[in-house]
XYZ file of C-alpha atoms in Angstrom:
523
model
C -15.994 -17.510 -29.757
C -17.832 -14.704 -27.830
C -19.757 -17.441 -25.742
C -16.447 -19.215 -25.266
C -14.964 -15.994 -23.700
C -17.777 -15.347 -21.810
C -17.724 -18.717 -20.110
C -14.039 -18.426 -19.290
C -14.781 -14.978 -17.733
C -17.559 -16.619 -15.786
C -15.344 -19.384 -14.782
C -12.924 -17.149 -13.323
C -15.337 -15.304 -11.314
C -16.359 -18.604 -10.096
C -13.125 -19.803 -8.486
C -13.108 -20.267 -4.794
C -11.446 -17.068 -3.895
C -12.696 -17.389 -0.138
C -11.121 -20.870 0.198
C -7.831 -19.596 -1.692
C -7.313 -16.719 0.866
C -7.743 -19.020 3.776
C -5.574 -21.642 2.518
C -2.604 -19.070 1.806
C -3.136 -17.370 4.924
C -2.654 -20.782 6.712
C 0.417 -21.474 5.159
C 1.806 -18.011 5.880
C 0.953 -17.995 9.489
C 3.011 -21.268 9.790
C 5.941 -19.743 8.108
C 5.917 -16.673 10.448
C 5.752 -18.894 13.557
C 8.503 -21.154 12.354
C 10.739 -18.171 11.756
C 9.716 -16.714 15.274
C 10.847 -20.208 16.891
C 13.967 -20.097 14.998
C 13.308 -23.023 12.741
C 14.286 -21.655 9.260
C 14.576 -25.171 7.655
C 10.796 -25.775 8.436
C 9.964 -22.243 7.108
C 11.765 -23.006 3.923
C 9.824 -26.200 3.504
C 6.635 -24.326 3.906
C 7.634 -21.697 1.489
C 8.084 -24.553 -1.103
C 4.424 -25.336 -0.411
C 3.235 -21.842 -0.839
C 5.137 -21.701 -4.420
C 3.465 -24.975 -5.538
C -0.020 -23.784 -4.196
C -2.574 -23.174 -6.877
C -4.350 -20.860 -4.233
C -1.330 -18.763 -4.193
C -0.878 -18.689 -7.843
C -4.350 -17.456 -8.574
C -4.161 -14.939 -5.812
C -1.126 -13.532 -7.247
C -2.557 -13.068 -10.786
C -5.790 -11.441 -9.231
C -3.765 -9.036 -7.102
C -1.353 -8.023 -10.134
C -4.091 -7.820 -12.861
C -7.179 -6.787 -11.108
C -6.457 -5.139 -7.760
C -3.151 -3.403 -8.127
C -3.122 0.265 -8.882
C -0.322 -0.508 -11.557
C -2.411 -3.000 -13.606
C -2.719 -0.587 -16.374
C 0.972 0.133 -16.689
C 2.651 -2.463 -19.342
C 6.160 -3.938 -19.408
C 8.342 -4.388 -22.722
C 5.576 -6.783 -24.039
C 2.969 -4.068 -24.111
C 0.564 -5.971 -22.008
C -1.412 -4.492 -19.321
C -4.561 -6.357 -17.349
C -5.018 -9.860 -18.783
C -8.068 -11.190 -20.387
C -9.438 -14.162 -17.944
C -8.155 -16.800 -20.686
C -4.688 -15.264 -20.520
C -4.971 -15.407 -16.664
C -5.492 -19.062 -16.720
C -2.634 -19.582 -18.970
C -0.444 -17.470 -16.833
C -1.151 -19.763 -13.991
C 0.172 -22.926 -15.683
C 3.181 -20.997 -16.551
C 3.657 -19.948 -12.696
C 3.961 -23.817 -12.020
C 7.443 -24.105 -13.532
C 9.963 -24.625 -10.769
C 12.529 -21.835 -12.344
C 11.557 -18.509 -13.652
C 13.512 -16.347 -15.923
C 12.831 -12.490 -15.973
C 12.056 -10.457 -19.133
C 14.107 -7.142 -19.688
C 12.304 -4.138 -18.084
C 10.448 -1.291 -19.639
C 12.569 2.155 -18.633
C 10.202 5.107 -17.847
C 12.010 8.264 -16.682
C 10.249 10.525 -13.745
C 11.486 13.897 -13.153
C 12.733 14.480 -9.508
C 12.403 17.803 -7.462
C 15.942 18.666 -7.675
C 15.823 18.478 -11.529
C 17.516 15.164 -11.738
C 15.790 12.162 -13.262
C 14.852 8.835 -11.592
C 14.490 5.631 -13.866
C 11.337 3.589 -13.144
C 11.783 0.168 -14.322
C 8.541 -1.762 -15.011
C 8.510 -5.807 -15.327
C 5.795 -7.544 -17.570
C 2.612 -8.384 -16.199
C 3.790 -12.308 -15.936
C 7.146 -11.287 -14.126
C 4.953 -8.839 -11.629
C 2.782 -12.070 -11.090
C 5.969 -14.278 -10.296
C 7.136 -11.484 -8.132
C 3.884 -11.527 -6.113
C 3.883 -15.187 -5.738
C 7.538 -14.968 -4.343
C 6.448 -12.084 -1.937
C 3.637 -14.377 -0.469
C 6.450 -16.663 0.321
C 9.032 -14.339 1.681
C 7.263 -11.546 3.460
C 5.925 -13.723 6.413
C 9.229 -15.129 7.227
C 10.855 -11.709 7.403
C 8.023 -9.954 9.150
C 9.000 -12.049 12.109
C 12.400 -10.665 12.200
C 11.722 -6.844 11.232
C 12.257 -4.123 13.747
C 9.083 -2.503 15.429
C 9.914 0.607 14.311
C 9.896 0.156 10.540
C 6.544 1.022 8.942
C 7.071 1.538 5.145
C 5.800 -1.180 2.804
C 4.673 -3.546 5.610
C 1.519 -5.130 5.700
C -0.600 -4.023 8.470
C 1.448 -0.905 8.953
C 1.025 2.601 7.829
C 2.713 6.359 7.592
C 0.183 7.027 10.257
C 2.051 4.787 12.567
C 5.490 6.252 11.867
C 3.671 9.720 12.313
C 2.430 8.315 15.909
C 5.828 7.120 16.882
C 7.491 10.605 16.372
C 4.929 12.112 18.656
C 5.875 9.399 21.150
C 9.573 10.372 21.129
C 9.014 14.224 21.081
C 6.062 14.432 23.675
C 6.332 16.441 26.756
C 7.199 13.520 28.924
C 10.033 12.497 26.839
C 11.495 16.006 27.142
C 11.004 16.402 23.684
C 11.731 20.203 23.690
C 15.655 19.442 24.266
C 16.100 16.780 21.577
C 17.607 17.174 18.191
C 16.595 15.354 14.987
C 19.006 13.581 12.629
C 17.171 13.579 9.241
C 18.692 11.010 7.157
C 18.819 10.705 3.503
C 20.132 7.884 1.824
C 21.685 8.462 -1.520
C 20.087 6.584 -4.428
C 18.983 3.939 -1.954
C 17.039 1.667 -4.528
C 19.650 2.067 -7.353
C 22.676 1.106 -4.901
C 21.407 -1.623 -2.671
C 24.080 -4.345 -2.749
C 22.749 -7.854 -4.268
C 25.189 -9.994 -2.091
C 23.756 -8.493 1.134
C 20.016 -9.149 -0.004
C 20.628 -12.739 -0.897
C 22.772 -13.441 2.474
C 19.730 -12.017 4.616
C 17.165 -13.617 2.482
C 15.036 -16.545 4.202
C 13.895 -18.469 1.183
C 14.379 -22.075 -0.501
C 17.223 -22.255 -3.305
C 14.977 -22.300 -6.204
C 13.212 -19.002 -4.971
C 16.598 -17.327 -4.000
C 17.798 -17.925 -7.544
C 14.625 -16.358 -9.114
C 14.801 -13.668 -6.943
C 18.472 -12.884 -7.923
C 17.638 -13.235 -11.675
C 15.020 -10.617 -10.913
C 17.596 -8.342 -9.350
C 20.083 -8.763 -12.376
C 17.164 -7.908 -14.864
C 17.019 -4.412 -13.172
C 20.522 -3.574 -12.929
C 22.556 -0.297 -14.048
C 25.400 -1.494 -16.331
C 27.553 1.014 -14.325
C 26.883 -0.958 -10.974
C 26.103 -4.622 -11.978
C 26.337 -5.795 -8.326
C 23.697 -3.142 -7.121
C 20.332 -1.768 -7.387
C 16.502 -3.332 -7.274
C 13.718 -2.671 -10.029
C 11.680 0.364 -8.600
C 8.659 -0.665 -10.462
C 8.794 -4.426 -9.089
C 6.156 -5.782 -6.592
C 9.034 -7.360 -4.279
C 11.291 -4.566 -4.335
C 10.183 -2.622 -1.459
C 10.382 -5.891 0.503
C 13.753 -6.455 -0.477
C 14.814 -2.877 0.500
C 13.414 -3.632 3.985
C 15.480 -6.825 4.247
C 18.488 -4.809 3.440
C 17.885 -2.088 5.735
C 16.578 -4.065 8.560
C 18.619 -3.383 11.739
C 19.598 0.080 11.076
C 16.788 1.167 13.783
C 18.944 -0.703 16.408
C 21.669 2.020 16.165
C 19.708 4.679 17.883
C 16.002 5.393 18.708
C 14.626 6.114 15.370
C 11.725 5.830 12.883
C 12.007 4.488 9.595
C 9.685 4.631 6.729
C 11.287 2.407 4.004
C 14.515 4.790 3.108
C 13.383 7.655 5.067
C 14.592 7.785 8.513
C 14.564 10.309 11.409
C 16.697 9.901 14.592
C 16.124 11.271 18.124
C 19.106 12.587 19.775
C 19.157 13.644 23.595
C 21.194 16.283 25.140
C 24.841 15.356 25.299
C 24.774 12.537 22.870
C 27.483 12.308 20.179
C 26.153 12.904 16.863
C 29.310 12.316 15.110
C 29.464 8.899 16.602
C 25.894 8.052 15.581
C 26.621 9.208 11.894
C 29.533 7.109 11.836
C 28.087 4.178 12.935
C 25.088 4.582 10.309
C 27.749 5.299 7.586
C 29.451 1.713 8.633
C 25.899 -0.082 8.497
C 25.134 1.529 4.982
C 28.660 0.863 3.686
C 28.252 -2.880 4.035
C 25.023 -2.596 1.904
C 26.771 -0.518 -0.866
C 24.849 2.718 0.332
C 26.028 5.909 1.650
C 24.644 8.888 3.460
C 23.469 11.745 1.182
C 25.607 14.781 2.776
C 23.451 17.333 1.071
C 20.147 16.174 2.416
C 21.057 14.803 5.794
C 20.809 17.563 8.520
C 20.878 18.093 12.175
C 17.751 20.056 13.617
C 16.513 21.097 16.847
C 13.083 19.826 17.525
C 11.824 23.335 18.309
C 13.064 24.521 14.675
C 10.753 21.689 13.160
C 11.331 19.225 10.349
C 9.609 17.610 7.609
C 9.006 13.777 7.390
C 6.490 11.919 5.039
C 4.717 14.925 4.061
C 4.134 16.210 7.713
C 5.935 19.140 9.331
C 6.809 18.189 12.995
C 7.717 20.865 15.579
C 8.100 21.345 19.463
C 6.660 24.540 20.451
C 8.578 26.799 23.105
C 5.986 25.626 25.743
C 6.810 21.973 24.957
C 3.668 21.121 23.234
C 4.187 18.810 19.998
C 2.650 19.809 16.713
C 2.020 18.409 13.399
C 0.975 20.071 10.281
C 1.041 19.317 6.565
C 4.347 20.247 5.253
C 4.720 23.447 2.887
C 5.781 21.172 0.122
C 2.801 18.712 0.438
C 0.433 21.536 0.762
C 1.654 23.354 -2.430
C 1.451 20.150 -4.388
C -1.978 19.531 -3.284
C -3.034 23.058 -3.705
C -1.323 22.899 -7.668
C -3.628 19.708 -8.346
C -6.818 21.325 -7.175
C -6.173 24.539 -8.972
C -5.296 22.623 -12.212
C -8.792 20.785 -12.117
C -10.856 24.037 -10.936
C -9.397 26.194 -13.681
C -9.682 23.452 -16.370
C -11.819 24.627 -19.648
C -12.252 21.158 -20.732
C -14.604 19.919 -18.264
C -18.057 20.999 -16.500
C -18.537 21.692 -12.972
C -20.017 18.022 -12.373
C -17.010 16.641 -13.844
C -14.813 18.674 -11.946
C -16.559 18.011 -8.525
C -16.098 14.398 -9.378
C -12.362 14.537 -9.953
C -11.890 16.621 -7.003
C -13.622 14.464 -4.445
C -11.304 11.677 -4.462
C -8.068 13.966 -4.437
C -9.364 16.303 -1.455
C -10.648 13.235 0.488
C -7.479 11.306 0.182
C -5.567 14.653 1.205
C -7.809 15.314 4.298
C -7.574 11.581 5.449
C -3.757 11.438 5.186
C -3.581 14.634 7.402
C -6.506 13.795 9.768
C -4.354 13.195 12.739
C -2.685 16.685 12.244
C -3.733 19.990 13.678
C -5.868 21.334 10.864
C -7.934 24.524 12.057
C -7.581 27.733 10.377
C -8.648 28.721 6.945
C -5.648 27.614 5.203
C -5.970 23.886 5.852
C -9.647 23.945 6.150
C -9.424 24.533 2.444
C -11.839 27.641 2.724
C -10.102 29.714 0.095
C -10.079 26.732 -2.276
C -13.653 25.843 -1.759
C -14.556 29.496 -2.237
C -12.593 29.766 -5.532
C -14.472 26.544 -6.801
C -17.801 27.877 -5.865
C -17.167 30.949 -7.991
C -15.948 29.015 -10.956
C -18.972 26.309 -10.407
C -21.524 29.152 -10.115
C -20.593 30.649 -13.277
C -20.411 27.401 -14.952
C -23.966 26.348 -13.528
C -25.350 29.831 -14.896
C -25.614 31.593 -11.461
C -27.597 28.593 -10.067
C -26.096 29.078 -6.408
C -27.872 26.063 -4.986
C -26.463 23.825 -7.506
C -22.895 25.395 -7.163
C -22.992 24.723 -3.390
C -23.904 21.365 -3.931
C -21.262 20.641 -6.151
C -18.732 22.227 -3.772
C -19.872 19.982 -0.814
C -19.453 17.244 -3.196
C -15.877 18.410 -4.249
C -14.624 19.026 -0.828
C -15.896 16.288 1.405
C -15.458 16.815 5.186
C -13.482 14.424 7.172
C -13.186 14.314 11.008
C -10.060 15.214 12.646
C -8.650 14.100 16.048
C -4.912 15.488 16.446
C -2.332 12.747 17.556
C -5.245 10.219 18.495
C -4.171 7.712 15.819
C -3.701 4.167 17.616
C -0.190 2.811 16.725
C 0.368 -0.851 15.996
C 1.405 -2.649 19.015
C 5.268 -3.824 19.343
C 6.378 -6.361 16.641
C 2.863 -7.469 15.705
C 1.964 -8.726 12.296
C -1.239 -9.997 10.466
C 0.549 -13.255 10.052
C 0.651 -13.806 13.794
C -2.923 -15.273 13.341
C -4.643 -12.647 15.709
C -7.422 -11.882 13.370
C -9.847 -10.135 15.938
C -7.147 -7.284 16.759
C -6.351 -6.661 12.882
C -9.726 -6.832 11.888
C -10.890 -4.352 14.358
C -7.597 -2.285 13.890
C -8.218 -2.041 10.264
C -11.734 -1.092 10.627
C -10.477 2.058 12.434
C -8.992 3.086 9.289
C -12.559 3.891 7.976
C -15.071 6.422 9.256
C -18.663 7.690 8.868
C -21.291 4.931 7.751
C -18.521 2.333 6.825
C -16.989 2.630 10.254
C -20.766 1.882 11.831
C -21.652 -0.684 9.635
C -18.205 -2.487 10.219
C -18.976 -2.437 13.965
C -22.349 -3.735 13.144
C -21.089 -6.787 10.935
C -18.345 -7.537 13.540
C -15.526 -6.605 11.153
C -16.419 -9.446 8.663
C -17.535 -9.168 4.979
C -21.219 -9.361 4.382
C -20.706 -11.718 1.461
C -17.893 -14.263 2.113
C -18.026 -14.069 5.915
C -14.223 -13.650 6.297
C -12.631 -10.985 8.470
C -11.286 -7.795 7.095
C -7.764 -7.422 6.995
C -5.168 -4.763 5.368
C -4.768 -6.662 2.159
C -7.963 -5.742 0.515
C -9.951 -2.408 0.679
C -13.538 -2.380 2.367
C -16.328 -1.169 0.080
C -19.793 0.291 1.355
C -22.578 -1.357 -0.778
C -26.315 -0.389 -1.207
C -28.436 -3.282 -1.419
C -30.993 -1.556 -3.595
C -28.399 -0.095 -5.848
C -29.744 3.399 -5.075
C -26.831 5.493 -3.876
C -28.964 8.112 -2.365
C -30.506 5.748 -0.023
C -28.506 5.852 3.250
C -30.837 3.928 5.599
C -29.020 1.712 7.644
C -30.548 -1.629 6.566
C -29.741 -0.999 3.143
C -26.000 -0.706 3.809
C -23.338 -3.598 3.905
C -19.749 -3.537 3.935
C -17.903 -6.063 1.705
C -14.352 -6.693 0.447
C -13.554 -4.981 -2.995
C -13.670 -8.283 -4.910
C -16.848 -9.420 -3.338
C -18.282 -6.118 -4.137
C -17.364 -6.683 -7.932
C -19.113 -10.149 -7.588
C -22.274 -8.636 -6.070
C -22.543 -6.250 -9.156
C -22.408 -8.924 -11.836
C -25.575 -9.708 -13.734
C -28.329 -12.341 -12.566
C -27.051 -14.390 -15.507
C -23.623 -14.728 -14.543
C -24.455 -15.548 -10.839
C -26.819 -18.257 -11.932
C -23.935 -19.613 -14.176
C -21.346 -19.395 -11.218
C -23.851 -21.087 -8.630
C -24.336 -24.154 -11.214
C -20.452 -24.250 -11.876
C -19.405 -24.020 -8.250
C -20.914 -27.525 -7.607
C -18.214 -28.859 -10.134
C -14.379 -29.100 -9.012
C -12.698 -25.864 -10.493
C -9.631 -28.028 -12.086
C -12.077 -30.292 -13.879
C -13.989 -27.419 -15.272
C -10.749 -25.649 -16.562
C -9.718 -28.929 -18.386
C -13.306 -29.394 -19.875
C -13.172 -25.831 -21.137
C -9.763 -26.712 -22.809
C -11.141 -29.787 -24.488
C -14.054 -27.965 -25.879
C -12.100 -25.385 -27.222
């Protein structure tokens, strides 16, 4: 039985993932171009091919059960990331033309204002179907989305939204005299009208019905015709579909349901707010009167964890917001003051948190002792020095490890060009752009390798993270000829045992479908 499980595991790893990615991307690119050309009938027929594609099914299963951060969160069936045999069984299950969703697991999440938000989690199988549906639907709608929409879209990020705010408020756009409408939509995900989503959805009939059943599985009994499942894979895409077009009312920046509008002198704020309210009313939504407000650009406003302000001299500035900084400080303080872990463990826990925070704010103005984190690092040194028994050298080394440095370049992020999408097929543009998200040795190696994976040879895109691999396994050896950049999944493959690699090299000579059948017969 152990041998059988091991063979199934090796069989899963030996699947032609490179070929799968290429096949799926080829179909998605055709869907995108068909919608761009206005041929929705052709797009729907291509979407059917994606749903029937073996490559898409396996990639959806791998995305949900191996790559997604939420793979350890169970639905009502209690299952988390599946074993390899269950993944093969699920691939067979995803072939059925009609998909019926299970009930959702409800997890209450406390909000800042004291209220509770209900996070609804589908089962692993339902998430895999939603991921497959997203593979088909996303490229069609990427061809229709507004250029100033940045949230939950492939190839776009919060930094693009940050740059767009700068472009609207810089001195040559007379940003000092502008006012900001900070728009908050009341319970956006819980109140979106199902009929609006279905009306705007570009998909074949069977897929539409499956998505409609997914929407009904996550409803609130008080509002049976509204709401999307916030723990679902496809929910952010459906929210983007429903809200698409609100950007055309007035110059603005949207990140999912967070929006800011830019008003010039003399523009009628009441008229703009009325148009927004009418747009939202059709979708079952309304403006939150408590949180929506008008602010002068010189008074500053918070958006996506940043505080934006135009100084009296007309200079634009962006800093981490007070709320964001306090939440980060609280996390660091909790780890540093913990009595359960030693200095080494604390340094390991702090490093990804600090690096993530610094990378998120790398295009802000970060000078000064507060944002340089001097006080936090000094406090950590005192604690580490005590825990290492007054060994200052070790304490300093651990502090350096816990607070990794990140280079800053205020307002220097290069925003995505207009309506460009990864599905447009311009792999050179997207691989080079995504390579700029990394710095240090990873960035240098990406340029050296011409933005391609050192294992599979495919260009890097935003779908999968880049990993820096040490060829000799020694993570202290940073010589250039010892480093190579790989896809995360390729990196996992490289670290398999030699026995597994030999088995896979042997099994790759056979047709994957035949191998699955032969294993099933033997079992």
